[in-house]
XYZ file of C-alpha atoms in Angstrom:
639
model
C -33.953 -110.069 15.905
C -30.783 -112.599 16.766
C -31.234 -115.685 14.656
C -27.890 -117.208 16.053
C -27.872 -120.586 14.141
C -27.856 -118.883 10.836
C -25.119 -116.763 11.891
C -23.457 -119.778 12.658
C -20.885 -120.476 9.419
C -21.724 -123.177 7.227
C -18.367 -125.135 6.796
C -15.084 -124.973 9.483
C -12.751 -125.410 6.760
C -9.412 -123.085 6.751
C -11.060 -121.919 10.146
C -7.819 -120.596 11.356
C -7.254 -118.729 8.722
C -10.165 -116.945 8.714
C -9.977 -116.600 12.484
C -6.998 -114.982 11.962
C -8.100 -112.334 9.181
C -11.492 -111.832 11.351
C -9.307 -110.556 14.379
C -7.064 -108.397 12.477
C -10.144 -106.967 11.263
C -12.504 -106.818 14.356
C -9.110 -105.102 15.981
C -9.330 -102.544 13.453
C -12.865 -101.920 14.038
C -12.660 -102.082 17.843
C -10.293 -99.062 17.555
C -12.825 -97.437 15.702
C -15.272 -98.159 17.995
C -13.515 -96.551 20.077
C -15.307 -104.622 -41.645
C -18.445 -102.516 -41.951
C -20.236 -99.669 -39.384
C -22.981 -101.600 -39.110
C -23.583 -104.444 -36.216
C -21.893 -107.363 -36.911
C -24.829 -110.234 -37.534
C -24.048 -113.207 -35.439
C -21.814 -114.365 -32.398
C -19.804 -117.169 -32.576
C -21.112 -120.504 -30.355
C -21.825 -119.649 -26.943
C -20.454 -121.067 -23.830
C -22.389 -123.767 -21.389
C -24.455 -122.564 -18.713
C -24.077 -124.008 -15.042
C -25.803 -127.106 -14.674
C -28.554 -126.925 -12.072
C -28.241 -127.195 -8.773
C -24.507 -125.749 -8.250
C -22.643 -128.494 -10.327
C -21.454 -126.450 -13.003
C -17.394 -127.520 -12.689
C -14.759 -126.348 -14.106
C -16.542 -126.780 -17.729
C -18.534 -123.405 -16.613
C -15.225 -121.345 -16.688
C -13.432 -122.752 -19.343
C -14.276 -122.054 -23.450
C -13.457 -124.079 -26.006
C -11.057 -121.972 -28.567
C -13.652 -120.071 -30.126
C -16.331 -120.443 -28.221
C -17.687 -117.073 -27.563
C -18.635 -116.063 -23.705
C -22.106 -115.213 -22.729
C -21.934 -112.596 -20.653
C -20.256 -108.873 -20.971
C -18.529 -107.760 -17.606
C -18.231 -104.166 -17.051
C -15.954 -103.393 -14.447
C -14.140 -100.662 -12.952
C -10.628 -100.173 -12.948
C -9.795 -98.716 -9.402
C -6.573 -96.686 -9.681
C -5.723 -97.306 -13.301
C -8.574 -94.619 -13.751
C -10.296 -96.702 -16.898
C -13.077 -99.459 -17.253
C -12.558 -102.674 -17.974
C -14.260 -105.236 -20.067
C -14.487 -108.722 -19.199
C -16.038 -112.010 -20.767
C -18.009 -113.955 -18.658
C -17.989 -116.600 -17.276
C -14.376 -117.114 -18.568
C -13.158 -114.047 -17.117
C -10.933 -113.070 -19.538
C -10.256 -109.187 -19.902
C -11.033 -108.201 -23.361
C -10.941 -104.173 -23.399
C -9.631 -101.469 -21.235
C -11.442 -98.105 -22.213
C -9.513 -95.077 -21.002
C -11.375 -92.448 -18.755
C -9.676 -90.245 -16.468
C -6.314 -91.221 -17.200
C -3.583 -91.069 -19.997
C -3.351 -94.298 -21.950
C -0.334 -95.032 -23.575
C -1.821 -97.866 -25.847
C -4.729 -95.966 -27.498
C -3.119 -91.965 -27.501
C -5.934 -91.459 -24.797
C -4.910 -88.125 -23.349
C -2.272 -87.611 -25.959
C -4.778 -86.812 -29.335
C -6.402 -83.926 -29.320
C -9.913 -85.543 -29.358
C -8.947 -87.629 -25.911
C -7.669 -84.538 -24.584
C -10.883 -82.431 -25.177
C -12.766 -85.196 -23.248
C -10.759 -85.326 -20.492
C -10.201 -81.295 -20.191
C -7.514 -79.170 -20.669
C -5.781 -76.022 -18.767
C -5.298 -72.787 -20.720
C -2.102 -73.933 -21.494
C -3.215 -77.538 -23.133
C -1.927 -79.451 -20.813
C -4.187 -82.219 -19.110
C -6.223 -80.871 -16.183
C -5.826 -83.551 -14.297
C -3.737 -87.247 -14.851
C -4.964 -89.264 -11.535
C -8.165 -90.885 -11.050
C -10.049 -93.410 -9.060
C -12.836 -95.217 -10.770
C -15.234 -96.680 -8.730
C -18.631 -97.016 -9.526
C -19.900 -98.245 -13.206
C -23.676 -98.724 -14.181
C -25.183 -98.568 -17.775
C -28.556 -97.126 -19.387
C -31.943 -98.596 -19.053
C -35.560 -99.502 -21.276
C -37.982 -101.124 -20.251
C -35.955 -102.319 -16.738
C -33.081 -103.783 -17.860
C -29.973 -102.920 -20.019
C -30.487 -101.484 -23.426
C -26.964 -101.147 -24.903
C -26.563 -97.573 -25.336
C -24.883 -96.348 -22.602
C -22.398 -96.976 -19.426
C -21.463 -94.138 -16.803
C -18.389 -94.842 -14.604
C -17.164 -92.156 -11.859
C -14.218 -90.709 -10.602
C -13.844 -90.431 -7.070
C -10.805 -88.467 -6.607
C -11.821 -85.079 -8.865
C -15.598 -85.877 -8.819
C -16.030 -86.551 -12.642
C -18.165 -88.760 -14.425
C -17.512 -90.090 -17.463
C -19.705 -91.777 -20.641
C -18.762 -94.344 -22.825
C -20.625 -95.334 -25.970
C -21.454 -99.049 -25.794
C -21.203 -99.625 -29.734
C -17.842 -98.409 -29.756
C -16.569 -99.551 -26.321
C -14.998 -95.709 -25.952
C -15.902 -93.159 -23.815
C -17.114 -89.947 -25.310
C -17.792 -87.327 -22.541
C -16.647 -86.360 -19.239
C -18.065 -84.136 -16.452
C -16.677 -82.917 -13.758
C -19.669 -81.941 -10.859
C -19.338 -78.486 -9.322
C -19.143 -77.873 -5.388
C -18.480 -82.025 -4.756
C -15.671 -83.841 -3.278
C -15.265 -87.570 -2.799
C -17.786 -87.732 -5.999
C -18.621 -92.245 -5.165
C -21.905 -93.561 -5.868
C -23.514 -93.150 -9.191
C -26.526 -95.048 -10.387
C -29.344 -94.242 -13.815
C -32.797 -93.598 -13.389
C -34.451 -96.846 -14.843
C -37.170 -94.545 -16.321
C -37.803 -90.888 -16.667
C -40.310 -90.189 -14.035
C -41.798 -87.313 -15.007
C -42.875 -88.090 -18.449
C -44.354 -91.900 -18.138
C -44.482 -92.465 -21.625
C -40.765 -92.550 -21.777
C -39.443 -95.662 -20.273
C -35.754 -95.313 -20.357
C -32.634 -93.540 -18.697
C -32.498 -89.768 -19.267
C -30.495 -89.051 -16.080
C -27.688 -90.195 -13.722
C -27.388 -89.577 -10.096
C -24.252 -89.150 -8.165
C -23.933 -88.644 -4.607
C -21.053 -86.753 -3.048
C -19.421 -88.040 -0.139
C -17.109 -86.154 1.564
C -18.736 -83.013 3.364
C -17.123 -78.839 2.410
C -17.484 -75.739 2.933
C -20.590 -74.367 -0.022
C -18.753 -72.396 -1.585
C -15.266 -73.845 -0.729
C -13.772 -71.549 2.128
C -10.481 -72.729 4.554
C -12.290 -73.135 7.052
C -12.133 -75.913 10.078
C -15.714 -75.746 11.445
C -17.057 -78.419 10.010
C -20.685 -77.882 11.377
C -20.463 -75.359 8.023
C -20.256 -78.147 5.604
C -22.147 -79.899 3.311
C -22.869 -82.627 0.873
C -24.699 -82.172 -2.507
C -26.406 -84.923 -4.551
C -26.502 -84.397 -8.115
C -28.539 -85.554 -11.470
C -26.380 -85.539 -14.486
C -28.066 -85.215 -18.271
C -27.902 -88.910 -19.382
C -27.544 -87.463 -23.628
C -26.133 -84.079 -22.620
C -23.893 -84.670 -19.514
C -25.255 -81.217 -18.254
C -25.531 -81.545 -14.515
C -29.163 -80.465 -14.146
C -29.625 -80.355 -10.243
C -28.251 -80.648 -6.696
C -29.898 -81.569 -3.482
C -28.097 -79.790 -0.423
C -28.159 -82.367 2.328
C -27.567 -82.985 5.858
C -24.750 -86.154 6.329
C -22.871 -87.303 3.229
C -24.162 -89.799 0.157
C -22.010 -92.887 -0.632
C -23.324 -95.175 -2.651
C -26.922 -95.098 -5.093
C -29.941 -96.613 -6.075
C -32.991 -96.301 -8.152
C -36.351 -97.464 -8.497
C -37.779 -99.063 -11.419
C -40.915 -96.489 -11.675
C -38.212 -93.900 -11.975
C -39.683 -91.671 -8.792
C -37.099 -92.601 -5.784
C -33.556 -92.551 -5.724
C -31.737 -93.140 -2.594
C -28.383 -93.055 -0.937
C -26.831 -94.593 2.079
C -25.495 -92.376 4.258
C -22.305 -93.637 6.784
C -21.623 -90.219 8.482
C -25.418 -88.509 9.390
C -23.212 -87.247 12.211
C -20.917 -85.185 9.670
C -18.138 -85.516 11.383
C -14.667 -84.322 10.456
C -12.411 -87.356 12.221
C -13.284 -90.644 11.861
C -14.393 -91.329 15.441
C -16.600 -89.099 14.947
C -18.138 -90.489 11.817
C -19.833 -93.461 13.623
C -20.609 -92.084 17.189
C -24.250 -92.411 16.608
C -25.929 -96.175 16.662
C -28.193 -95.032 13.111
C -27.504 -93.837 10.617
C -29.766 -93.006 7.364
C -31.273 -94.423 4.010
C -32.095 -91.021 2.238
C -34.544 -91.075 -0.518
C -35.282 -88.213 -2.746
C -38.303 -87.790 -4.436
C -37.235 -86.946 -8.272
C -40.551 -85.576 -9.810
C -40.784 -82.753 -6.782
C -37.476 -81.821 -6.857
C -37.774 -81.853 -10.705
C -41.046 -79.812 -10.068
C -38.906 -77.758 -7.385
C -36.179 -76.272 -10.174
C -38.880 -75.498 -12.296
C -41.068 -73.590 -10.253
C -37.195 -71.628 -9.310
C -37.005 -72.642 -5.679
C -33.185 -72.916 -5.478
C -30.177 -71.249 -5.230
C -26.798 -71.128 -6.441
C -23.327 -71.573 -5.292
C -21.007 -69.073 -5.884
C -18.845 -70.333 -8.684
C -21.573 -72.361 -10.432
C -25.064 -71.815 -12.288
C -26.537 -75.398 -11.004
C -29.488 -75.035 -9.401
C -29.690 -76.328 -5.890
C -32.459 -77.074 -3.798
C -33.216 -77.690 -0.137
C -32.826 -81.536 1.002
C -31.830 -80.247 4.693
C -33.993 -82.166 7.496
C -35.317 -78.900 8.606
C -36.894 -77.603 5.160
C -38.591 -81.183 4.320
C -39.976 -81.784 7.881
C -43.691 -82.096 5.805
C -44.133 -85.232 3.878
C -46.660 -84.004 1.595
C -44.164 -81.079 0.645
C -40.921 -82.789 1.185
C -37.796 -83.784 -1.387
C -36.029 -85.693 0.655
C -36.685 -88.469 3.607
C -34.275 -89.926 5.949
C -34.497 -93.606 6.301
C -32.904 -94.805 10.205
C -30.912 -97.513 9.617
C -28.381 -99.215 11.469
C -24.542 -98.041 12.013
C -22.662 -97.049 9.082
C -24.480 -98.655 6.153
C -22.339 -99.025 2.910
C -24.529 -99.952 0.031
C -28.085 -99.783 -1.088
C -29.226 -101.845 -3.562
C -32.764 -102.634 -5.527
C -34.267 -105.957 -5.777
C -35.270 -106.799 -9.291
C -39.010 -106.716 -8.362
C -38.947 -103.526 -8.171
C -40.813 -103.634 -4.154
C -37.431 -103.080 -2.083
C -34.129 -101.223 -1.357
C -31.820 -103.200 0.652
C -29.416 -101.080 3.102
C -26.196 -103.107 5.060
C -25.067 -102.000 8.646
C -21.094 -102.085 7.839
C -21.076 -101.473 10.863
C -24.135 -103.546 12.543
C -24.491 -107.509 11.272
C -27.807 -106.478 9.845
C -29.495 -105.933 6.414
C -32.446 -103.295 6.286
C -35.534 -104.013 3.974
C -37.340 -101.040 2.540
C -40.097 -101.461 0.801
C -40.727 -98.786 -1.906
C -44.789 -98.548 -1.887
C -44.608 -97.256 1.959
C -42.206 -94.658 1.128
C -43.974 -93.229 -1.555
C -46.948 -93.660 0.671
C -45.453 -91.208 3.289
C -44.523 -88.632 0.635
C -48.185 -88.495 -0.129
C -48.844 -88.097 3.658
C -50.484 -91.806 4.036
C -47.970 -93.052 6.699
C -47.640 -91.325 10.385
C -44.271 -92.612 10.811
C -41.272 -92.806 8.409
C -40.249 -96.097 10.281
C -42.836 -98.168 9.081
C -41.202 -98.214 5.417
C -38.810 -100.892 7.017
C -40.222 -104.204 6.396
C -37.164 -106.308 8.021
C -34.303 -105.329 10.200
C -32.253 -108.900 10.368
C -29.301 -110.278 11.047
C -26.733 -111.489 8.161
C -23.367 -111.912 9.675
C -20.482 -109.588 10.388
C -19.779 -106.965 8.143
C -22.502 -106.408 5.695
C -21.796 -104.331 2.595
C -23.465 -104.944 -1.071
C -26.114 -106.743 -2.384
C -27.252 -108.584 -5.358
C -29.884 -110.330 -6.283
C -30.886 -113.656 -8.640
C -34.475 -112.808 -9.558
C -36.078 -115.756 -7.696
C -36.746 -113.562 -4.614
C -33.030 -114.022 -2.954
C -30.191 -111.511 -1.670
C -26.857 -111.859 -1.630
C -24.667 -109.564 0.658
C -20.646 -110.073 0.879
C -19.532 -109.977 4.792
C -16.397 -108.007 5.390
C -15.697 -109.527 8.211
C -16.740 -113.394 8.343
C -15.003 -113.400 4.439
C -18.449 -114.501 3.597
C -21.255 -114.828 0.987
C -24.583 -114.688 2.716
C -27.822 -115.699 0.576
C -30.607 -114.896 2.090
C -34.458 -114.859 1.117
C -36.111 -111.413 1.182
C -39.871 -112.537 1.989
C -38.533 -114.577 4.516
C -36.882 -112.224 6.380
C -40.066 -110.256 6.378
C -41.830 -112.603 7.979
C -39.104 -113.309 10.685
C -39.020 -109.545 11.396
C -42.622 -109.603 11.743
C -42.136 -111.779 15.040
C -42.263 -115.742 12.870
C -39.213 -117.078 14.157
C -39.821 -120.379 12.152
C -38.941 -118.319 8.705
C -35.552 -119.069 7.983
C -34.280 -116.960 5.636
C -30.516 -117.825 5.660
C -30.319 -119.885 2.893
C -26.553 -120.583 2.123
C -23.629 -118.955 3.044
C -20.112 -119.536 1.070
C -16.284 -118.636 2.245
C -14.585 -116.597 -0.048
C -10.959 -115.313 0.016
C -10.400 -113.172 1.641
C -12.658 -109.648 3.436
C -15.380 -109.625 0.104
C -16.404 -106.308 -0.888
C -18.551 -105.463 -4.326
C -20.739 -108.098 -5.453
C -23.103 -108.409 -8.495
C -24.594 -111.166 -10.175
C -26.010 -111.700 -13.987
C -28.467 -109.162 -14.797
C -28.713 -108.274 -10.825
C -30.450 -105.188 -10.817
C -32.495 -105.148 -13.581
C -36.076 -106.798 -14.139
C -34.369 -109.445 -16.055
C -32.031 -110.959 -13.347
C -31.373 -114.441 -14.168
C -29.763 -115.721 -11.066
C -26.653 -117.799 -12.840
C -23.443 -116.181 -12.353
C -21.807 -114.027 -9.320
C -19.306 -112.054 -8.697
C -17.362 -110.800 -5.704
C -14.568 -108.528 -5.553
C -12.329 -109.611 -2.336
C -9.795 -107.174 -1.418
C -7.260 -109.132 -0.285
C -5.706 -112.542 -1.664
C -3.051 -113.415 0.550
C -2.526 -117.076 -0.121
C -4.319 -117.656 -3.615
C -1.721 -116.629 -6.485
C 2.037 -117.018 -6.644
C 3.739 -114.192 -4.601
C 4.938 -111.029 -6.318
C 6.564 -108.794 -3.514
C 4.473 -106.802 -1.432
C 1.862 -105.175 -3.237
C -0.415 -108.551 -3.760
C -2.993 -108.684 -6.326
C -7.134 -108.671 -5.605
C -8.708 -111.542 -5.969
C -12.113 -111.538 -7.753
C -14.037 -114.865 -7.570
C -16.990 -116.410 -9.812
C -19.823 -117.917 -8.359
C -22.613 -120.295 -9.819
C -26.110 -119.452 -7.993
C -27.908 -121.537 -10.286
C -28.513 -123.760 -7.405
C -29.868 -124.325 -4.029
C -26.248 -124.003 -3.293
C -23.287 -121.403 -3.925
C -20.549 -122.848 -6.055
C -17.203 -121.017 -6.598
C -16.139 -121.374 -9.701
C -12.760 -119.484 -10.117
C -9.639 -116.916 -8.751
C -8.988 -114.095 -11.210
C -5.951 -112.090 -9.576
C -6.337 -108.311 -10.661
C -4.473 -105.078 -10.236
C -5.621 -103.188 -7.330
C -8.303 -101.561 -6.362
C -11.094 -102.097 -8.333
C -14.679 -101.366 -7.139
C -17.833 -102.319 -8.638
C -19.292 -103.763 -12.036
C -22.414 -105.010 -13.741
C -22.428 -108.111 -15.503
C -25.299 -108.445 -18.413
C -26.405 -110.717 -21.486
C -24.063 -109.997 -24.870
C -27.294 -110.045 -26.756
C -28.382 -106.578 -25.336
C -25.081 -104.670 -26.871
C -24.286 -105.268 -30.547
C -20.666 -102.963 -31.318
C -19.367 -102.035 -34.595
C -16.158 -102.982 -35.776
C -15.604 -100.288 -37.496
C -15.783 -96.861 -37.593
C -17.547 -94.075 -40.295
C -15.627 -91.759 -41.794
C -18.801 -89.285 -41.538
C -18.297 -89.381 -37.699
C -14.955 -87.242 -37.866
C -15.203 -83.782 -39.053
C -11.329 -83.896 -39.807
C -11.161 -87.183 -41.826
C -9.243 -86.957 -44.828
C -11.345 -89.362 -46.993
C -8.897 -89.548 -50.152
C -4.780 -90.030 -49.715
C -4.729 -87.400 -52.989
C -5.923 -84.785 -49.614
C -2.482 -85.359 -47.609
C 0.195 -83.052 -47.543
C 1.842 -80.218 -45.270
C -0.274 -76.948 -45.108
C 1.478 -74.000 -43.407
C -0.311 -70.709 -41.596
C 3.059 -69.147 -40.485
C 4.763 -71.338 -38.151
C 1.272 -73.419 -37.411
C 1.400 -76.437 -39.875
C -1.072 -78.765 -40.147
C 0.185 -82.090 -41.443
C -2.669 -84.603 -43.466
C -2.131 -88.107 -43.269
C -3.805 -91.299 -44.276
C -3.063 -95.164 -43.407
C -3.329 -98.402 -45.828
C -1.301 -101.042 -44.954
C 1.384 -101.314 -45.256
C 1.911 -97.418 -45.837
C 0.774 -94.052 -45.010
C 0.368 -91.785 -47.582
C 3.170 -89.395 -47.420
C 6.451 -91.085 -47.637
C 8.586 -88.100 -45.366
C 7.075 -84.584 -44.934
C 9.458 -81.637 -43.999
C 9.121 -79.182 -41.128
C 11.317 -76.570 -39.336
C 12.456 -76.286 -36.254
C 9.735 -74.434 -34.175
C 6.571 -74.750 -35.886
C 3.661 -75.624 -34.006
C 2.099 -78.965 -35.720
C -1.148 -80.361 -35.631
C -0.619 -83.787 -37.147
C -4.510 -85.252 -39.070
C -4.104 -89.136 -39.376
C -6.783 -91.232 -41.084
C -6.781 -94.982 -41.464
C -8.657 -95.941 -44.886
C -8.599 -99.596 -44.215
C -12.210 -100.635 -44.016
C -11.417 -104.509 -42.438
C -12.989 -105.265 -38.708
C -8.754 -105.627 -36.656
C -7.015 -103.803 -39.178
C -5.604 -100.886 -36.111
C -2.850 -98.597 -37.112
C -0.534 -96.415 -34.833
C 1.707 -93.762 -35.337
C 4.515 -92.938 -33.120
C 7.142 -90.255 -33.557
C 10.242 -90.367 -31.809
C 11.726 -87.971 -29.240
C 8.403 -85.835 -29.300
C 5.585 -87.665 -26.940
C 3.555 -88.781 -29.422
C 2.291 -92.443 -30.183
C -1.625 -93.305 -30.646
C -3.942 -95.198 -32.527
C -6.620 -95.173 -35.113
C -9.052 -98.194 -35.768
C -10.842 -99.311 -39.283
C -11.895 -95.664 -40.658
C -10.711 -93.281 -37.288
C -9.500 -90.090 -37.769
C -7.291 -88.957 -34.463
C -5.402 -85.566 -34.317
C -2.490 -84.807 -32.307
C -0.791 -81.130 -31.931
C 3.191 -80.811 -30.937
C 6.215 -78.310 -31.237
C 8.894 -79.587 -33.845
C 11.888 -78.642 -31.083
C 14.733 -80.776 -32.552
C 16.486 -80.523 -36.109
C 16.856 -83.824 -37.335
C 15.184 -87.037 -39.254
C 12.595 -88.640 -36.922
C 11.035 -92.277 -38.161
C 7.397 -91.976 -37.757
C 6.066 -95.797 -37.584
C 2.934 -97.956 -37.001
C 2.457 -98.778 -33.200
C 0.229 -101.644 -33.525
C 0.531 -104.581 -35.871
C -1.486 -104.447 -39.181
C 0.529 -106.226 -42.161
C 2.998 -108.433 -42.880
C 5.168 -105.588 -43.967
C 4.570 -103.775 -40.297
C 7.627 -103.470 -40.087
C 8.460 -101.651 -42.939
C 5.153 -99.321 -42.052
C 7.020 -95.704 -42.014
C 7.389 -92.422 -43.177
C 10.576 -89.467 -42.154
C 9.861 -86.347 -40.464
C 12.532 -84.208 -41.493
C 12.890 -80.935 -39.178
C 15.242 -78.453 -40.709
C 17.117 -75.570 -39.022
């Protein structure tokens, strides 16, 4: 299986360095060891594509004022809880859509619409305010992207949340029951059971920390359990769960819409981390969608105390038949992390973080041994090869090649699938190393242009390093990430660019702009609560509960001071009635922890106590008109 001289690094360059990095890392492992709401109609000029064979330059990066990017970046934004939206291959960040956390910016978590996304206790209050967004994917037709929806998840309080591609905002948020550690998420790329329908109608999202079903203290961790679950794509409804043996961590899909698949780090479920990669294998788990689809129909599930979600069997013991089973366990090498599907549609790729190896599965044989076709599970493993030190994620340029980041080595390994099968299949003359590239420093996520779809288009590449050490000017000790932009064009990797960024973002998807088209502005039909004429403003009292009707037309709103007293509970209605594409409005109030936005024909609430006597100057946030400034109106509050 050793293939030492494509092991071997490519270039010696800054050799100590890495030397250095490898060993602090290898010691850490060794002690594990032990204007309008329609589309607008045309982009403005496009940036250059790489030249061919990897001599792209700096041109590749760098737009021309105006010139227009050609790529949309979808990224997540770690920590900060949101998404982010880059151009590529400039780079630049265009958008941050708020998820899981308040944003100060846009009101998110301070309007009452935000707020009903992102749940609320009895009291009103925000359920939660942290979150850790890791994972982001978007909707499928017909294999590749089709512009109507993104899914991004929240590790920390296992939520997933939605956001509508022609707005950019996210419009639903789920939390799954009976799941902690909630990390890999990936769509169906078509719904399986119905074959005339050809797009996403369901995401999956594995859970990877192990509990107690339902959640009991208890410490005997032979008791607990992992669940993977398929979310509604339209309804956000979580439809099913899959009890399993061993945690989930991250997900993939096929393109026929009948497998999706997990890697699985701790098959031994152990509760301390030395325990989590005692055993040499670990698992690629598969579960077969139409049976278990079939499985909740027919009622052969349970419940979990605390939830209505049907749950079926995945266990190793209740699927031990393969012409019966939902799930099958894949052996792969030590403490995989990341599974990925090659754009043909004929493989899921699995990386030993653990072992130096990749693991080729190829789809037909394990669909073959659910119909009982194949003695041994085994055989779905077409190669079993060596890539370098520290495998994690893979992507993929369409033209039959892999690319895995290398924890370890600080790496870029392409590699050619079909060779490697024929090296594992005892031709040691197929060399299937193609390239390898340092990158700074310990790589983790990696995508490239249209990666996993049937459209992959093999010209830019991402990775997301997790440390930066050296590359940007120092800021104290919290340093940024660096992510780094690759041309693949070529026979040879060339980076292109450093992008510091805020720590600790995960994973992304980079696609065509063509295949989204947003609106720049909104319809006033969308909001139930939009006041559509400034003659409908004024203060309406129910007792102490006011309700205050605003509207927005630069450079005014449409009540020049409205009067309150002290105590009432208000519920604040703002509408702007400018129509232009850019023309945002805020509205801030002093003293009372309220400042949000609406865009081109948005209608946002917001609900507060008046608690102070006084005159409070309510003004525009965010800059609209030359007479911004002057953009106010007085809330009086009277004893």
């Amino acid at each position: 299986m050793s293939q030492d001289k494509q092991v071997k690094p490519a270039a010696e360059a800054g050799i100590g360095r890495r030397r250095f990095i490898n060993s602090a890392a290898l010691v850490g492992v060794a002690g594990l060891a032990a204007c309008t709401d329609k589309p607008t109609s045309a982009f403005a000029p496009a940036a250059s594509a790489p030249a061919a064979g990897g001599k792209s330059g700096d041109n590749a990066t760098h737009l021309k004022p105006g010139e227009l990017d050609t790529y949309y970046g979808l990224w997540s934004g770690g920590h900060t809880g949101d998404m982010r939206v880059l151009g590529l291959p400039s780079g630049r960040e265009i958008h941050r859509i708020p998820c899981f956390v308040p944003d100060a910016l846009v009101g998110w978590g301070i309007t009452n619409e935000s707020k009903k996304v992102m749940g609320t206790k009895a009291d009103g209050s925000l359920r939660y305010t942290v979150g850790d967004s890791h994972h982001t994917h978007a909707s499928y037709k017909d294999g590749n992207y089709d512009g109507r929806y993104a899914w991004i998840n929240d590790k920390i309080n296992s939520r997933i949340a939605r956001i509508r591609l022609d707005y950019f905002v996210c419009d639903k948020i789920t939390e799954l029951p009976n799941v902690q550690g909630f990390h890999g998420i990936f769509p169906d790329k078509r719904d399986p059971v119905d074959e005339k329908i050809n797009y996403t109608t369901r995401v999956f999202c594995g859970g990877e920390f192990s509990i107690p079903l339902p959640n009991t203290a208890t410490e005997d961790a032979s008791k607990y359990r992992s669940l993977f679950s398929c979310v509604d794509a339209e309804s956000m409804e979580v439809r099913w769960q899959v009890q399993i043996d061993g945690n989930c961590d991250l997900v993939a899909t096929s393109y026929d819409g009948k497998l999706a698949a997990v890697n699985q780090y701790n098959t031994e479920m152990g509760a301390k981390y030395e325990d989590m990669m005692s055993a040499e294998r670990d698992a690629c788990l598969f579960f077969n969608v139409a049976r278990i689809e079939a499985a909740v129909k027919a009622g052969k599930f349970k419940t979990i105390a605390g939830s209505k979600v049907p749950v079926v069997d995945g266990t190793h013991e209740a699927n031990k038949d393969p012409k019966t089973a939902l799930t099958a366990y894949v052996s792969v090498p030590k403490n995989p992390h990341g599974v990925n599907a090659s754009p043909d549609g004929k493989y899921f790729i699995c990386a030993g973080k653990l072992s130096p190896t990749g693991t080729v599965i190829e789809l037909a044989k394990v669909l073959d041994w659910f119909e009982g076709k194949l003695e041994k599970l085994d055989s779905v493993i077409v190669a079993e090869v060596e890539l370098g030190l520290g495998p994690l994620h893979t992507a993929f340029d369409g033209r039959g090649n892999a690319y895995t980041t290398l924890f370890l080595d600080s790496q870029v390994v392409k590699w050619n699938v079909e060779a490697a099968i024929k090296f594992h299949k005892g031709d040691k003359s197929a060399k299937y190393v193609v390239d390898r590239l340092d990158v700074h420093y310990q790589p983790g996520h990696i995508n490239a242009s249209q990666s996993e779809t049937k459209a992959a288009d093999g010209k830019y590449l991402a990775v997301g390093c997790k440390f930066s050490k050296d590359r940007f000017l120092p800021v104290g000790p919290l340093h940024p990430e660096n992510e780094q932009l690759v041309d693949i064009s070529g026979e040879k990797m060339v980076l292109l660019a450093d992008h510091p960024v805020r720590g600790e973002p995960h994973d992304f998807i980079i696609f065509k702009r063509d295949l989204v088209r947003p609106k720049q502005v909104y319809t006033l039909d969308e909001f139930p609560l939009a006041i559509k004429d400034p003659k409908e403003s004024g203060v309406f009292r129910n007792g102490r509960k006011v309700t205050v009707k605003l509207t927005s037309q630069a450079p005014a709103f449409s009540m020049r001071e409205f009067k309150l007293k002290k105590g009432d509970e208000v519920t604040l209605i703002l509408t702007n009635l400018d129509k232009i594409e850019d023309l945002t409005h805020g509205f801030a109030i002093p003293n009372h922890n309220v400042n949000f936005i609406v865009n081109p024909l948005e209608t946002a609430s917001v609900t507060f106590v008046a608690d102070k006597v006084g005159v409070f100057w309510c003004y525009c946030t965010h800059f609209c008109h030359a007479l911004h400034l002057e953009m106010r109106t007085r809330m009086i509050v009277e004893a």
